[in-house]
CSV table of C-alpha atoms in Angstrom, one decimal:
chain,number,residue,atom,x,y,z
S,1,MET,CA,14.7,-3.8,2.6
S,2,PRO,CA,16.7,-2.9,-0.5
S,3,ILE,CA,13.7,-2.4,-2.7
S,4,LEU,CA,12.2,0.2,-0.4
S,5,GLU,CA,15.6,1.8,0.1
S,6,ARG,CA,15.9,2.2,-3.7
S,7,LYS,CA,12.4,3.7,-3.9
S,8,LEU,CA,13.3,6.1,-1.1
S,9,ALA,CA,16.5,7.1,-2.8
S,10,THR,CA,14.5,7.9,-5.9
S,11,VAL,CA,12.2,10.0,-3.8
S,12,GLN,CA,15.2,11.9,-2.4
S,13,ALA,CA,16.6,12.5,-5.8
S,14,ARG,CA,13.4,13.8,-7.2
S,15,TYR,CA,11.7,15.6,-4.3
S,16,GLY,CA,14.5,16.1,-1.8
S,17,LYS,CA,14.4,19.9,-2.1
S,18,SER,CA,10.9,20.0,-0.7
S,19,ALA,CA,10.4,18.4,2.8
S,20,PHE,CA,6.6,18.3,2.1
S,21,GLU,CA,6.9,16.5,-1.2
S,22,LYS,CA,9.7,14.2,0.1
S,23,ARG,CA,7.5,13.1,3.0
S,24,HIS,CA,4.4,12.5,0.9
S,25,TYR,CA,6.2,10.7,-2.0
S,26,ALA,CA,8.1,8.6,0.5
S,27,LEU,CA,4.8,7.4,2.0
S,28,PHE,CA,3.5,6.8,-1.6
S,29,ALA,CA,6.6,4.7,-2.3
S,30,LEU,CA,5.8,2.6,0.7
S,31,MET,CA,2.2,2.3,-0.5
S,32,CYS,CA,3.5,0.5,-3.5
S,33,VAL,CA,5.0,-2.4,-1.5
S,34,TYR,CA,2.8,-5.5,-1.0
S,35,GLY,CA,3.2,-9.0,0.4
S,36,VAL,CA,1.5,-12.1,1.6
S,37,GLU,CA,3.1,-14.2,4.3
S,38,LEU,CA,1.7,-17.4,5.7
S,39,LEU,CA,3.2,-17.1,9.2
S,40,GLY,CA,2.0,-14.3,11.5
S,41,ASP,CA,5.4,-13.6,13.1
S,42,ASN,CA,7.1,-13.3,9.7
S,43,ALA,CA,4.4,-10.9,8.5
S,44,ALA,CA,4.8,-8.8,11.6
S,45,GLU,CA,8.6,-8.7,11.2
S,46,CYS,CA,8.3,-7.7,7.6
S,47,ARG,CA,6.0,-4.8,8.6
S,48,GLU,CA,8.4,-3.7,11.4
S,49,ASN,CA,11.4,-3.8,9.1
S,50,LEU,CA,9.7,-1.8,6.4
S,51,GLU,CA,8.5,0.8,8.9
S,52,GLY,CA,12.0,0.9,10.4
S,53,THR,CA,13.5,1.6,7.0
S,54,VAL,CA,11.2,4.5,6.4
S,55,ALA,CA,12.0,6.0,9.8
S,56,ARG,CA,15.7,5.4,9.4
S,57,VAL,CA,16.0,6.8,5.9
S,58,LEU,CA,13.9,9.8,6.5
S,59,LYS,CA,15.3,10.3,10.0
S,60,LEU,CA,11.9,10.2,11.7
S,61,GLU,CA,11.0,9.7,15.4
S,62,PRO,CA,8.7,6.8,16.2
S,63,ALA,CA,5.8,9.2,17.0
S,64,ASP,CA,6.0,11.1,13.8
S,65,SER,CA,2.7,11.1,11.9
S,66,LEU,CA,4.4,9.7,8.8
S,67,VAL,CA,5.7,6.7,10.8
S,68,LEU,CA,2.2,6.1,12.1
S,69,ALA,CA,0.8,6.4,8.7
S,70,ALA,CA,3.4,4.0,7.4
S,71,ARG,CA,2.4,1.5,10.1
S,72,ALA,CA,-1.3,1.8,9.0
S,73,VAL,CA,-0.3,1.3,5.4
S,74,LEU,CA,1.8,-1.8,6.2
S,75,ALA,CA,-1.0,-3.3,8.2
S,76,VAL,CA,-3.1,-3.6,5.0
S,77,ASN,CA,-0.4,-4.0,2.4
S,78,ILE,CA,1.5,-6.8,4.1
S,79,VAL,CA,-1.1,-9.5,4.7
S,80,GLN,CA,-0.9,-12.7,6.8
S,81,GLY,CA,-2.5,-15.3,4.7
S,82,ASP,CA,-2.2,-18.1,2.1
S,83,ALA,CA,-1.4,-16.7,-1.3
S,84,LEU,CA,-2.3,-20.1,-3.0
S,85,ALA,CA,-5.7,-20.2,-1.4
S,86,MET,CA,-6.0,-16.4,-1.7
S,87,THR,CA,-7.3,-16.1,1.9
S,88,ASP,CA,-6.1,-14.2,4.9
S,89,ALA,CA,-5.4,-15.6,8.3
S,90,THR,CA,-9.2,-15.5,9.1
S,91,GLY,CA,-10.1,-17.5,6.0
S,92,GLU,CA,-11.6,-14.4,4.3
S,93,PRO,CA,-10.5,-13.4,0.8
S,94,ILE,CA,-7.3,-11.4,0.7
S,95,VAL,CA,-8.0,-7.7,0.0
S,96,PHE,CA,-5.2,-5.4,-1.2
S,97,PRO,CA,-5.5,-1.6,-1.3
S,98,GLU,CA,-4.5,0.4,-4.3
S,99,TRP,CA,-3.1,3.7,-3.1
S,100,GLY,CA,-3.0,6.8,-5.2
S,101,TYR,CA,-1.3,10.1,-4.4
S,102,LEU,CA,-3.6,12.9,-5.4
S,103,GLY,CA,-1.1,15.7,-4.6
S,104,ARG,CA,-1.2,18.4,-2.0
S,105,GLY,CA,-0.8,15.8,0.8
S,106,LYS,CA,-3.9,13.8,-0.1
S,107,TYR,CA,-4.1,10.1,-0.9
S,108,GLN,CA,-6.9,7.9,-2.3
S,109,ARG,CA,-7.4,4.2,-1.3
S,110,ARG,CA,-9.4,1.6,-3.2
S,111,ASP,CA,-9.5,-2.0,-2.0
S,112,PHE,CA,-9.6,-4.9,-4.4
S,113,ARG,CA,-10.0,-8.7,-3.9
S,114,PHE,CA,-6.7,-10.5,-4.7
S,115,ASP,CA,-8.6,-13.5,-6.2
S,116,ALA,CA,-10.6,-11.3,-8.5
S,117,LEU,CA,-7.4,-9.5,-9.7
S,118,THR,CA,-5.6,-12.8,-10.4
S,119,GLN,CA,-8.6,-14.6,-12.0
S,120,ARG,CA,-9.0,-11.8,-14.5
S,121,SER,CA,-5.4,-12.1,-15.6
S,122,ALA,CA,-6.0,-15.8,-16.3
S,123,ALA,CA,-8.9,-15.1,-18.8
S,124,SER,CA,-8.4,-16.5,-22.2
S,125,GLY,CA,-7.4,-14.1,-25.0
S,126,THR,CA,-6.4,-10.7,-23.7
S,127,LEU,CA,-6.9,-9.6,-20.1
S,128,PHE,CA,-9.9,-7.5,-21.1
S,129,ASP,CA,-11.7,-9.7,-23.6
S,130,ALA,CA,-14.1,-11.4,-21.2
S,131,PHE,CA,-15.2,-8.4,-19.3
S,132,ASP,CA,-17.2,-5.2,-19.9
S,133,GLU,CA,-15.2,-2.1,-19.2
S,134,HIS,CA,-17.1,-1.4,-15.9
S,135,GLU,CA,-16.5,-4.9,-14.6
S,136,ILE,CA,-12.7,-4.8,-14.8
S,137,PHE,CA,-11.0,-4.4,-11.5
S,138,THR,CA,-14.0,-3.2,-9.5
S,139,PRO,CA,-13.0,-2.1,-6.0
S,140,VAL,CA,-14.8,-3.7,-3.1
S,141,ARG,CA,-14.4,-0.4,-1.2
S,142,THR,CA,-13.4,3.2,-2.0
S,143,TYR,CA,-12.3,5.6,0.7
S,144,PRO,CA,-12.5,9.4,0.7
S,145,ALA,CA,-9.3,11.3,0.1
S,146,MET,CA,-7.1,11.1,3.2
S,147,SER,CA,-4.1,13.0,4.6
S,148,VAL,CA,-1.1,11.5,6.4
S,149,ASP,CA,-2.8,12.3,9.7
S,150,ASP,CA,-6.1,10.6,8.5
S,151,ILE,CA,-4.1,7.5,7.6
S,152,ALA,CA,-2.1,7.6,10.8
S,153,GLU,CA,-5.3,7.5,12.8
S,154,GLY,CA,-5.8,4.0,11.5
S,155,ALA,CA,-2.4,2.8,12.7
S,156,ASP,CA,-3.6,1.3,15.9
S,157,ALA,CA,-7.2,0.5,14.9
């Protein structure tokens, strides 16, 4: 997981003096990793490897709330599905979350349909020509601000 390791090294360099900031920006770094895998066992292995990288690099125990939050994030960021058909394993449209770090230990999640995001990029002219400002990248769901513990509660849901 070299990409995540590089992201976590950057977090260490920028926020390593504050355990609080380091933990929260490390989770945010993970929140910026996405994938679609056709085979269920490969998707599960990818999630496990990424979770293990976070735990190893940050020296966390498996029951740490940050590890549980990482598991919940990976459950929605690494999707089993068909990227060409843009559907998940159940045949529903792939939905990806956009995570934002609001600071002070709070995160914001907004979900977007993958097909809508990619179709908008294929519009003629510029990306924004064919759409009114309010139509561009409209989330299908917006969540209230969440803490690490709030996100971790969704780990086994």
